[in-house]
GROMACS .gro file of C-alpha atoms in nm:
model
  494
    1MET     CA    1   2.871  -7.360   2.458
    2SER     CA    2   2.765  -7.226   2.798
    3SER     CA    3   2.401  -7.258   2.890
    4ASP     CA    4   2.383  -6.887   2.907
    5ARG     CA    5   2.493  -6.853   2.556
    6THR     CA    6   2.263  -7.127   2.451
    7GLN     CA    7   1.986  -6.926   2.591
    8LEU     CA    8   2.075  -6.608   2.441
    9SER     CA    9   2.120  -6.736   2.108
   10ARG     CA   10   1.767  -6.909   2.140
   11ARG     CA   11   1.627  -6.587   2.249
   12ALA     CA   12   1.802  -6.410   1.954
   13PHE     CA   13   1.615  -6.668   1.715
   14ILE     CA   14   1.288  -6.607   1.865
   15GLN     CA   15   1.312  -6.225   1.840
   16GLU     CA   16   1.432  -6.278   1.475
   17SER     CA   17   1.134  -6.468   1.417
   18ILE     CA   18   0.923  -6.220   1.573
   19LEU     CA   19   1.053  -5.921   1.386
   20ALA     CA   20   1.012  -6.115   1.062
   21SER     CA   21   0.664  -6.196   1.143
   22LEU     CA   22   0.606  -5.809   1.202
   23ALA     CA   23   0.771  -5.705   0.867
   24ALA     CA   24   0.474  -5.723   0.648
   25GLY     CA   25   0.267  -5.470   0.476
   26VAL     CA   26   0.329  -5.177   0.221
   27LEU     CA   27   0.319  -4.819   0.322
   28PRO     CA   28   0.256  -4.524   0.092
   29ALA     CA   29   0.522  -4.235   0.042
   30MET     CA   30   0.483  -4.000   0.351
   31SER     CA   31   0.488  -3.624   0.275
   32LEU     CA   32   0.677  -3.385   0.479
   33ARG     CA   33   0.384  -3.249   0.686
   34ALA     CA   34   0.387  -3.305   1.044
   35SER     CA   35   0.022  -3.246   1.087
   36GLU     CA   36  -0.049  -3.570   0.896
   37ALA     CA   37  -0.270  -3.756   1.115
   38PRO     CA   38  -0.243  -4.144   1.166
   39ALA     CA   39  -0.516  -4.365   1.310
   40PRO     CA   40  -0.567  -4.284   1.698
   41GLN     CA   41  -0.346  -4.479   1.919
   42ALA     CA   42  -0.461  -4.703   2.183
   43GLU     CA   43  -0.366  -4.610   2.548
   44ALA     CA   44  -0.089  -4.779   2.688
   45LYS     CA   45  -0.198  -5.070   2.949
   46ALA     CA   46   0.002  -5.036   3.293
   47GLY     CA   47   0.187  -5.341   3.408
   48PRO     CA   48   0.091  -5.563   3.693
   49ASN     CA   49   0.226  -5.310   3.956
   50GLY     CA   50   0.015  -5.028   3.788
   51LYS     CA   51   0.345  -4.875   3.612
   52LEU     CA   52   0.458  -4.848   3.263
   53GLN     CA   53   0.760  -5.093   3.211
   54VAL     CA   54   1.050  -4.904   3.062
   55ALA     CA   55   1.365  -5.032   2.904
   56VAL     CA   56   1.650  -4.798   2.857
   57LEU     CA   57   1.900  -4.889   2.577
   58GLY     CA   58   2.237  -4.713   2.630
   59VAL     CA   59   2.349  -4.620   2.960
   60ARG     CA   60   2.670  -4.487   2.954
   61GLY     CA   61   2.610  -4.125   2.920
   62ARG     CA   62   2.264  -3.972   2.856
   63GLY     CA   63   2.095  -4.309   2.904
   64GLN     CA   64   2.117  -4.248   3.262
   65ASP     CA   65   1.906  -3.929   3.244
   66HIS     CA   66   1.672  -4.148   3.070
   67ALA     CA   67   1.673  -4.411   3.335
   68ALA     CA   68   1.661  -4.144   3.629
   69ALA     CA   69   1.369  -3.963   3.458
   70TYR     CA   70   1.133  -4.255   3.449
   71ALA     CA   71   1.254  -4.411   3.767
   72SER     CA   72   1.180  -4.078   3.958
   73ARG     CA   73   0.806  -4.114   3.829
   74SER     CA   74   0.556  -4.273   4.059
   75ASP     CA   75   0.378  -4.411   3.693
   76CYS     CA   76   0.686  -4.566   3.572
   77HIS     CA   77   0.910  -4.864   3.651
   78VAL     CA   78   1.240  -4.928   3.469
   79LEU     CA   79   1.234  -5.289   3.404
   80TYR     CA   80   1.548  -5.319   3.187
   81LEU     CA   81   1.867  -5.154   3.151
   82CYS     CA   82   2.063  -5.273   2.817
   83ASP     CA   83   2.430  -5.193   2.702
   84ALA     CA   84   2.647  -5.355   2.463
   85ASP     CA   85   2.923  -5.286   2.717
   86ARG     CA   86   2.865  -5.520   2.996
   87ASP     CA   87   3.088  -5.369   3.240
   88VAL     CA   88   2.944  -4.995   3.175
   89GLY     CA   89   2.572  -5.160   3.221
   90GLN     CA   90   2.644  -5.344   3.551
   91ALA     CA   91   2.830  -5.043   3.677
   92TYR     CA   92   2.533  -4.820   3.621
   93LEU     CA   93   2.297  -5.101   3.740
   94GLU     CA   94   2.469  -5.079   4.097
   95ARG     CA   95   2.442  -4.700   4.096
   96PHE     CA   96   2.091  -4.703   3.985
   97ALA     CA   97   2.000  -4.977   4.238
   98SER     CA   98   2.182  -4.754   4.531
   99ARG     CA   99   1.960  -4.465   4.402
  100PHE     CA  100   1.613  -4.600   4.338
  101GLY     CA  101   1.603  -4.909   4.578
  102TYR     CA  102   1.548  -5.183   4.315
  103ARG     CA  103   1.761  -5.351   4.055
  104PRO     CA  104   1.646  -5.354   3.689
  105LYS     CA  105   1.719  -5.664   3.467
  106PHE     CA  106   2.043  -5.605   3.280
  107VAL     CA  107   2.116  -5.767   2.951
  108GLN     CA  108   2.349  -5.647   2.650
  109ASP     CA  109   2.133  -5.779   2.374
  110LEU     CA  110   1.863  -5.535   2.265
  111ARG     CA  111   1.673  -5.800   2.113
  112GLU     CA  112   1.569  -5.955   2.457
  113VAL     CA  113   1.387  -5.635   2.554
  114MET     CA  114   1.212  -5.633   2.216
  115ALA     CA  115   1.105  -5.983   2.271
  116ASP     CA  116   0.945  -5.910   2.628
  117PRO     CA  117   0.592  -5.828   2.595
  118ALA     CA  118   0.613  -5.666   2.948
  119VAL     CA  119   0.793  -5.360   2.816
  120ASP     CA  120   0.572  -5.088   2.715
  121ILE     CA  121   0.867  -4.823   2.649
  122VAL     CA  122   1.169  -4.844   2.502
  123SER     CA  123   1.388  -4.538   2.572
  124ILE     CA  124   1.681  -4.511   2.329
  125ALA     CA  125   2.020  -4.327   2.423
  126THR     CA  126   2.271  -4.562   2.193
  127PRO     CA  127   2.525  -4.448   1.962
  128ASN     CA  128   2.375  -4.269   1.645
  129HIS     CA  129   2.409  -4.572   1.430
  130TRP     CA  130   2.188  -4.771   1.636
  131HIS     CA  131   1.905  -4.505   1.675
  132ALA     CA  132   1.680  -4.602   1.378
  133LEU     CA  133   1.695  -4.971   1.383
  134ALA     CA  134   1.635  -4.993   1.755
  135SER     CA  135   1.350  -4.778   1.743
  136ILE     CA  136   1.206  -4.960   1.415
  137TRP     CA  137   1.222  -5.293   1.614
  138ALA     CA  138   1.062  -5.158   1.916
  139ILE     CA  139   0.776  -5.006   1.741
  140GLN     CA  140   0.734  -5.337   1.542
  141ALA     CA  141   0.728  -5.522   1.875
  142GLY     CA  142   0.429  -5.316   2.034
  143LYS     CA  143   0.658  -5.064   2.234
  144HIS     CA  144   0.637  -4.666   2.224
  145VAL     CA  145   0.983  -4.503   2.176
  146TYR     CA  146   1.165  -4.213   2.297
  147VAL     CA  147   1.487  -4.163   2.086
  148GLU     CA  148   1.782  -3.960   2.118
  149LYS     CA  149   1.872  -3.702   1.858
  150PRO     CA  150   2.008  -3.730   1.572
  151VAL     CA  151   1.709  -3.969   1.526
  152SER     CA  152   1.907  -4.148   1.250
  153HIS     CA  153   2.220  -4.204   1.106
  154ASN     CA  154   2.101  -4.101   0.768
  155VAL     CA  155   1.795  -3.948   0.603
  156SER     CA  156   1.616  -4.261   0.468
  157GLU     CA  157   1.625  -4.423   0.840
  158GLY     CA  158   1.462  -4.116   0.977
  159ARG     CA  159   1.152  -4.131   0.760
  160ARG     CA  160   1.150  -4.540   0.802
  161ILE     CA  161   1.083  -4.447   1.171
  162VAL     CA  162   0.804  -4.216   1.099
  163GLN     CA  163   0.642  -4.483   0.852
  164ALA     CA  164   0.659  -4.753   1.135
  165ALA     CA  165   0.533  -4.545   1.404
  166ARG     CA  166   0.224  -4.457   1.165
  167LYS     CA  167   0.169  -4.821   1.044
  168TYR     CA  168   0.202  -4.978   1.393
  169GLN     CA  169   0.010  -4.670   1.577
  170LYS     CA  170   0.299  -4.629   1.848
  171LEU     CA  171   0.427  -4.288   1.959
  172CYS     CA  172   0.776  -4.213   1.912
  173GLN     CA  173   0.916  -3.891   2.075
  174GLY     CA  174   1.242  -3.726   1.962
  175GLY     CA  175   1.460  -3.646   2.220
  176THR     CA  176   1.516  -3.289   2.111
  177GLN     CA  177   1.391  -3.150   2.464
  178ARG     CA  178   1.363  -2.790   2.393
  179ARG     CA  179   1.014  -2.856   2.226
  180SER     CA  180   0.903  -2.909   2.604
  181GLU     CA  181   1.037  -2.569   2.715
  182GLY     CA  182   0.795  -2.254   2.725
  183ARG     CA  183   1.062  -1.984   2.634
  184TYR     CA  184   1.061  -2.103   2.278
  185ARG     CA  185   0.695  -2.119   2.231
  186ALA     CA  186   0.667  -1.739   2.346
  187ALA     CA  187   0.918  -1.669   2.111
  188ALA     CA  188   0.745  -1.849   1.826
  189GLU     CA  189   0.427  -1.644   1.930
  190ALA     CA  190   0.642  -1.319   1.915
  191ILE     CA  191   0.750  -1.404   1.577
  192LYS     CA  192   0.407  -1.491   1.459
  193ALA     CA  193   0.264  -1.181   1.591
  194GLY     CA  194   0.492  -0.990   1.395
  195LYS     CA  195   0.742  -0.849   1.612
  196ILE     CA  196   1.049  -0.901   1.408
  197GLY     CA  197   0.877  -0.872   1.086
  198LYS     CA  198   0.890  -1.110   0.776
  199VAL     CA  199   1.164  -1.380   0.881
  200THR     CA  200   1.450  -1.397   0.597
  201LEU     CA  201   1.725  -1.589   0.758
  202ILE     CA  202   1.770  -1.868   1.020
  203ARG     CA  203   2.139  -1.913   1.150
  204CYS     CA  204   2.208  -2.198   1.387
  205VAL     CA  205   2.539  -2.221   1.540
  206MET     CA  206   2.730  -2.448   1.735
  207TYR     CA  207   3.058  -2.312   1.880
  208ARG     CA  208   3.184  -2.595   2.099
  209PRO     CA  209   3.559  -2.600   2.164
  210ARG     CA  210   3.697  -2.952   2.175
  211ASN     CA  211   4.047  -3.124   2.170
  212PRO     CA  212   4.212  -3.359   1.941
  213ILE     CA  213   4.123  -3.718   2.004
  214GLY     CA  214   4.464  -3.852   1.966
  215PRO     CA  215   4.663  -4.015   1.666
  216PRO     CA  216   4.503  -4.307   1.491
  217GLY     CA  217   4.599  -4.669   1.581
  218ASP     CA  218   4.521  -5.012   1.637
  219TYR     CA  219   4.320  -5.001   1.955
  220PRO     CA  220   4.158  -5.275   2.181
  221ILE     CA  221   3.796  -5.328   2.206
  222PRO     CA  222   3.726  -5.279   2.571
  223PRO     CA  223   3.681  -5.592   2.735
  224GLY     CA  224   3.321  -5.577   2.832
  225VAL     CA  225   3.214  -5.476   2.486
  226ASP     CA  226   3.027  -5.720   2.264
  227TYR     CA  227   3.146  -5.545   1.938
  228ASN     CA  228   2.887  -5.743   1.729
  229LEU     CA  229   2.615  -5.607   1.917
  230TRP     CA  230   2.798  -5.266   1.961
  231ALA     CA  231   2.848  -5.231   1.597
  232GLY     CA  232   2.498  -5.366   1.488
  233PRO     CA  233   2.406  -5.226   1.137
  234ALA     CA  234   2.742  -5.056   1.089
  235PRO     CA  235   3.101  -5.241   1.010
  236MET     CA  236   3.262  -5.422   1.267
  237ALA     CA  237   3.577  -5.200   1.170
  238LYS     CA  238   3.924  -5.202   1.333
  239VAL     CA  239   3.905  -4.948   1.630
  240THR     CA  240   4.122  -4.664   1.527
  241ARG     CA  241   4.038  -4.438   1.826
  242LYS     CA  242   4.180  -4.436   2.154
  243SER     CA  243   3.858  -4.340   2.338
  244PHE     CA  244   3.611  -4.641   2.225
  245HIS     CA  245   3.332  -4.467   2.350
  246TYR     CA  246   3.205  -4.099   2.302
  247ASP     CA  247   3.457  -4.031   2.038
  248TRP     CA  248   3.255  -4.278   1.791
  249HIS     CA  249   3.097  -3.933   1.731
  250TRP     CA  250   3.355  -3.828   1.481
  251PHE     CA  251   3.359  -4.133   1.239
  252TRP     CA  252   3.133  -4.156   0.979
  253ASN     CA  253   3.033  -4.513   1.021
  254TYR     CA  254   2.876  -4.449   1.365
  255GLY     CA  255   2.831  -4.084   1.418
  256ASN     CA  256   2.733  -3.770   1.210
  257GLY     CA  257   3.008  -3.515   1.331
  258GLU     CA  258   2.921  -3.184   1.539
  259ILE     CA  259   2.676  -3.091   1.314
  260GLY     CA  260   2.471  -3.414   1.367
  261ASN     CA  261   2.553  -3.416   1.725
  262ASN     CA  262   2.483  -3.081   1.871
  263CYS     CA  263   2.386  -2.841   1.595
  264ILE     CA  264   2.057  -3.071   1.547
  265HIS     CA  265   1.958  -2.907   1.868
  266CYS     CA  266   1.993  -2.555   1.722
  267VAL     CA  267   1.795  -2.663   1.412
  268ASP     CA  268   1.535  -2.825   1.584
  269THR     CA  269   1.487  -2.493   1.822
  270ALA     CA  270   1.491  -2.284   1.501
  271ARG     CA  271   1.183  -2.491   1.373
  272ILE     CA  272   0.993  -2.428   1.689
  273LEU     CA  273   1.032  -2.074   1.610
  274VAL     CA  274   0.977  -2.061   1.245
  275PRO     CA  275   0.763  -2.393   1.182
  276PHE     CA  276   0.894  -2.526   0.814
  277TYR     CA  277   0.840  -2.896   0.698
  278THR     CA  278   1.033  -2.886   0.401
  279LEU     CA  279   1.417  -3.009   0.343
  280GLY     CA  280   1.459  -2.714   0.101
  281GLN     CA  281   1.555  -2.643  -0.285
  282TRP     CA  282   1.948  -2.716  -0.228
  283VAL     CA  283   2.204  -2.747  -0.002
  284VAL     CA  284   2.591  -2.666  -0.017
  285SER     CA  285   2.859  -2.718   0.281
  286TYR     CA  286   3.220  -2.651   0.303
  287GLY     CA  287   3.460  -2.711   0.609
  288GLY     CA  288   3.717  -2.949   0.737
  289ARG     CA  289   3.882  -3.131   0.999
  290LEU     CA  290   4.159  -2.866   1.054
  291GLY     CA  291   4.450  -2.851   1.287
  292PHE     CA  292   4.380  -3.149   1.499
  293HIS     CA  293   4.579  -3.406   1.327
  294ASP     CA  294   4.413  -3.696   1.480
  295ALA     CA  295   4.222  -4.004   1.430
  296GLY     CA  296   3.880  -3.829   1.367
  297GLU     CA  297   3.705  -3.808   1.038
  298THR     CA  298   3.426  -3.574   1.061
  299PRO     CA  299   3.485  -3.190   1.026
  300ASN     CA  300   3.563  -2.958   1.332
  301THR     CA  301   3.458  -2.646   1.120
  302GLN     CA  302   3.161  -2.656   0.897
  303VAL     CA  303   2.927  -2.434   0.728
  304ALA     CA  304   2.600  -2.531   0.537
  305VAL     CA  305   2.367  -2.307   0.328
  306HIS     CA  306   2.022  -2.421   0.264
  307ASP     CA  307   1.770  -2.243   0.041
  308LEU     CA  308   1.423  -2.352   0.200
  309GLY     CA  309   1.201  -2.162  -0.050
  310ASN     CA  310   0.997  -1.867  -0.019
  311GLY     CA  311   1.266  -1.614   0.067
  312LEU     CA  312   1.377  -1.837   0.339
  313THR     CA  313   1.755  -1.913   0.397
  314LEU     CA  314   1.888  -2.159   0.677
  315VAL     CA  315   2.271  -2.156   0.767
  316GLN     CA  316   2.423  -2.406   0.982
  317GLU     CA  317   2.785  -2.329   1.126
  318VAL     CA  318   3.010  -2.554   1.353
  319ARG     CA  319   3.328  -2.446   1.545
  320ASN     CA  320   3.524  -2.677   1.757
  321HIS     CA  321   3.826  -2.436   1.763
  322LYS     CA  322   3.849  -2.172   2.031
  323THR     CA  323   3.621  -1.872   1.915
  324ASP     CA  324   3.442  -1.578   2.018
  325ARG     CA  325   3.050  -1.601   2.094
  326PRO     CA  326   2.839  -1.566   1.792
  327PHE     CA  327   2.619  -1.253   1.701
  328LEU     CA  328   2.390  -1.152   1.976
  329ASN     CA  329   2.495  -1.491   2.121
  330GLY     CA  330   2.285  -1.648   1.915
  331ALA     CA  331   2.307  -2.033   1.891
  332VAL     CA  332   1.974  -1.980   1.713
  333LEU     CA  333   1.943  -1.633   1.562
  334ILE     CA  334   1.610  -1.544   1.367
  335ALA     CA  335   1.673  -1.260   1.130
  336GLY     CA  336   1.355  -1.049   1.031
  337GLU     CA  337   1.325  -0.741   0.835
  338GLU     CA  338   1.264  -0.551   1.143
  339GLY     CA  339   1.468  -0.724   1.417
  340TYR     CA  340   1.589  -1.062   1.543
  341ILE     CA  341   1.544  -1.295   1.824
  342ALA     CA  342   1.832  -1.477   1.964
  343CYS     CA  343   1.869  -1.748   2.180
  344ASP     CA  344   2.167  -1.950   2.366
  345LEU     CA  345   1.977  -2.283   2.400
  346GLY     CA  346   1.971  -2.177   2.776
  347ALA     CA  347   1.732  -1.936   2.938
  348ASN     CA  348   1.807  -1.645   2.745
  349VAL     CA  349   1.572  -1.554   2.457
  350VAL     CA  350   1.595  -1.213   2.381
  351LEU     CA  351   1.413  -0.989   2.102
  352TYR     CA  352   1.631  -0.722   1.931
  353ASP     CA  353   1.569  -0.423   1.707
  354ARG     CA  354   1.740  -0.418   1.361
  355ALA     CA  355   2.043  -0.217   1.498
  356GLY     CA  356   2.119  -0.504   1.739
  357ASN     CA  357   1.981  -0.339   2.061
  358PRO     CA  358   1.789  -0.546   2.313
  359LYS     CA  359   1.406  -0.473   2.338
  360GLU     CA  360   1.263  -0.750   2.525
  361LYS     CA  361   1.380  -1.062   2.722
  362LEU     CA  362   1.103  -1.334   2.668
  363PRO     CA  363   0.946  -1.499   2.931
  364SER     CA  364   1.162  -1.788   3.044
  365SER     CA  365   1.033  -2.125   3.164
  366GLY     CA  366   1.148  -2.494   3.119
  367GLY     CA  367   0.949  -2.806   3.086
  368ASP     CA  368   0.999  -3.194   3.128
  369HIS     CA  369   1.031  -3.361   2.814
  370PHE     CA  370   1.013  -3.710   2.949
  371ALA     CA  371   0.689  -3.628   3.131
  372ASN     CA  372   0.547  -3.508   2.795
  373PHE     CA  373   0.623  -3.828   2.635
  374VAL     CA  374   0.493  -4.038   2.913
  375GLU     CA  375   0.167  -3.855   2.963
  376ALA     CA  376   0.119  -3.886   2.582
  377VAL     CA  377   0.179  -4.238   2.595
  378LYS     CA  378  -0.082  -4.291   2.913
  379ALA     CA  379  -0.331  -4.114   2.702
  380GLY     CA  380  -0.267  -4.266   2.341
  381ARG     CA  381  -0.235  -3.929   2.193
  382GLN     CA  382   0.013  -3.839   1.928
  383ASP     CA  383  -0.102  -3.483   1.941
  384MET     CA  384  -0.003  -3.454   2.290
  385LEU     CA  385   0.397  -3.514   2.176
  386ASN     CA  386   0.595  -3.222   2.189
  387ALA     CA  387   0.864  -3.375   1.962
  388ASP     CA  388   0.682  -3.640   1.731
  389VAL     CA  389   0.948  -3.835   1.563
  390GLU     CA  390   0.840  -3.653   1.217
  391GLU     CA  391   0.932  -3.308   1.360
  392THR     CA  392   1.273  -3.445   1.475
  393HIS     CA  393   1.324  -3.633   1.142
  394ILE     CA  394   1.299  -3.329   0.959
  395SER     CA  395   1.543  -3.161   1.179
  396THR     CA  396   1.782  -3.454   1.162
  397ALA     CA  397   1.766  -3.477   0.798
  398LEU     CA  398   1.873  -3.115   0.740
  399THR     CA  399   2.203  -3.203   0.929
  400HIS     CA  400   2.227  -3.508   0.692
  401LEU     CA  401   2.201  -3.315   0.378
  402ALA     CA  402   2.478  -3.077   0.494
  403ASN     CA  403   2.711  -3.369   0.566
  404ILE     CA  404   2.611  -3.510   0.233
  405SER     CA  405   2.727  -3.210   0.038
  406TYR     CA  406   3.063  -3.211   0.250
  407LEU     CA  407   3.138  -3.569   0.174
  408LEU     CA  408   3.114  -3.519  -0.188
  409GLY     CA  409   3.366  -3.223  -0.182
  410HIS     CA  410   3.709  -3.172  -0.273
  411GLN     CA  411   3.981  -2.933  -0.131
  412ALA     CA  412   3.959  -2.581  -0.257
  413GLY     CA  413   4.153  -2.243  -0.222
  414HIS     CA  414   3.984  -1.913  -0.123
  415SER     CA  415   3.907  -1.808  -0.478
  416GLU     CA  416   3.725  -2.117  -0.582
  417LEU     CA  417   3.542  -2.104  -0.270
  418VAL     CA  418   3.426  -1.730  -0.326
  419ALA     CA  419   3.369  -1.829  -0.690
  420ALA     CA  420   3.105  -2.104  -0.569
  421LEU     CA  421   2.946  -1.899  -0.287
  422GLU     CA  422   2.923  -1.570  -0.410
  423PRO     CA  423   2.644  -1.611  -0.685
  424LEU     CA  424   2.419  -1.796  -0.423
  425GLN     CA  425   2.088  -1.617  -0.437
  426VAL     CA  426   2.002  -1.636  -0.063
  427ASN     CA  427   1.971  -1.399   0.253
  428GLU     CA  428   2.328  -1.461   0.387
  429ASP     CA  429   2.653  -1.295   0.293
  430CYS     CA  430   2.829  -1.604   0.208
  431VAL     CA  431   3.165  -1.460   0.124
  432ALA     CA  432   3.147  -1.273   0.468
  433THR     CA  433   3.096  -1.579   0.660
  434LEU     CA  434   3.358  -1.755   0.457
  435ASN     CA  435   3.604  -1.473   0.544
  436ALA     CA  436   3.480  -1.492   0.891
  437ILE     CA  437   3.566  -1.859   0.917
  438GLU     CA  438   3.924  -1.843   0.751
  439ALA     CA  439   4.015  -1.538   0.988
  440HIS     CA  440   3.892  -1.774   1.279
  441LEU     CA  441   4.104  -2.071   1.160
  442LYS     CA  442   4.390  -1.833   1.119
  443GLU     CA  443   4.371  -1.715   1.486
  444ASN     CA  444   4.372  -2.062   1.569
  445GLY     CA  445   4.707  -2.127   1.394
  446ILE     CA  446   4.592  -2.313   1.080
  447ASP     CA  447   4.762  -2.236   0.774
  448LEU     CA  448   4.487  -2.286   0.495
  449GLN     CA  449   4.776  -2.318   0.222
  450LYS     CA  450   4.885  -2.633   0.387
  451GLU     CA  451   4.517  -2.749   0.505
  452PRO     CA  452   4.268  -2.634   0.273
  453LEU     CA  453   3.901  -2.618   0.316
  454THR     CA  454   3.689  -2.883   0.159
  455LEU     CA  455   3.409  -2.748  -0.077
  456GLY     CA  456   3.086  -2.951  -0.134
  457PRO     CA  457   2.887  -2.926  -0.461
  458ARG     CA  458   2.555  -2.749  -0.443
  459LEU     CA  459   2.293  -3.025  -0.448
  460ALA     CA  460   1.919  -2.977  -0.581
  461ILE     CA  461   1.665  -3.155  -0.346
  462ASP     CA  462   1.334  -3.311  -0.430
  463ALA     CA  463   1.204  -3.252  -0.097
  464GLU     CA  464   0.871  -3.417  -0.138
  465HIS     CA  465   1.052  -3.753  -0.195
  466GLU     CA  466   1.348  -3.692   0.040
  467LYS     CA  467   1.596  -3.747  -0.249
  468PHE     CA  468   1.842  -3.543  -0.460
  469ILE     CA  469   1.764  -3.431  -0.827
  470ASP     CA  470   1.975  -3.633  -1.095
  471ASN     CA  471   2.234  -3.713  -0.833
  472PRO     CA  472   2.280  -4.085  -0.760
  473ASP     CA  473   2.622  -4.025  -0.599
  474ALA     CA  474   2.453  -3.813  -0.320
  475ASP     CA  475   2.145  -4.028  -0.339
  476ARG     CA  476   2.361  -4.319  -0.216
  477LEU     CA  477   2.443  -4.141   0.076
  478LEU     CA  478   2.070  -4.100   0.185
  479THR     CA  479   2.121  -4.468   0.331
  480ARG     CA  480   2.405  -4.697   0.398
  481GLU     CA  481   2.512  -5.071   0.353
  482TYR     CA  482   2.371  -5.256   0.657
  483ARG     CA  483   2.518  -5.561   0.818
  484GLU     CA  484   2.288  -5.854   0.861
  485PRO     CA  485   2.085  -5.907   1.054
  486PHE     CA  486   2.082  -5.566   1.163
  487VAL     CA  487   1.899  -5.412   0.855
  488VAL     CA  488   1.689  -5.120   0.851
  489PRO     CA  489   1.380  -5.241   0.645
  490PRO     CA  490   1.260  -5.052   0.329
  491PRO     CA  491   0.915  -4.919   0.338
  492GLU     CA  492   0.751  -5.234   0.193
  493LYS     CA  493   0.906  -5.450   0.456
  494LEU     CA  494   0.815  -5.271   0.758
   0.00000   0.00000   0.00000
């Protein structure tokens, strides 16, 4: 064994000991109330150069934005770049050094980051299956955390991050950056002022054309990848996708499909406009991976209907085939009894009357989500966070619930789908939506007789305890089997 590998093994052993020593104590069940106030956090102490010391995990894509955001600030210093792909990490290290004039430490094993007491902030842009465990380990090791959306790979993981943050009194911000943009707060104030009347329906739409990812095969792991570290909590399964990186999104072991990848932004934005803190009363989902004939597993077409209670309906809809723009160009559409507010997740947030005529373009202003996080860390104040992890957990969990219904489904024809959707007592014309989906698929050359949609069951939800009612099969999908030693701890072992 090389001396480098021996040192790494020793560091890993030390880190596992550190984490084991932290994993003590029992937490009470946490309610779905973002206003639930933990004990005050201590202000972060700056490092020896007077700056907060930051580690960025995952630097192939979004993580580069993380690193640049911190490095561009006078109060932060990027101490570590970490990526399980050595070649990706070292290539970005060179670009970072060229741009910012210094070279952070590069490591492949994130446990080295956790074991370094000099690190104040861990900023996480790994694949989804690592989000929760990396967050929990960082919090247990005394660091504040910024974690990309979706904050978890399953429902129970998200709640565990919240519990860890509260127990160890660390700040954790979810990467749903629209919470730092003023335009959505202006829209929320318009709704609160009654400009569209009582809200009855929220539609969250992600229409994003994508291409098939290629046929399934037995593909090599890139030479720079430590597959054990890349897989972490997930199985070290045979690689059946041609593109090792990004396309993990479309495999259940690692990703959550388009609904978890991008519709989470729509759901979280909707919850800025119409704040609610429940997982609802029930969910039903249908869809399929239709027309692609590729290695992917997750749906490229999906609809989920949620009864949130109190006369409020949430609908999520994903389309990866070519399609027209949504109604009123609303990636997020808030329907009230007297009008609508629609936003495209960009600069356009528009108030419409009931007939769909524009009445007012709401004030547009952006915001710096990383700056909000850093300032909150410096002040030691959770209440300064624009996207406290409990907010992002609730939004993420709603996408997970949709996927659980879909995963428990069976192929169904039009008549069976209508029979399941027509009786639903919600503020959405579910059959009209089904007809629109079927027409959309037909326009893209898909024969639903040969490739039927998958219809999931309507699942009753115990929102207080974040589980299903009398459905052990669905409950099993609230978590996963973990691969030692990469295990998300239960509440009593946090």
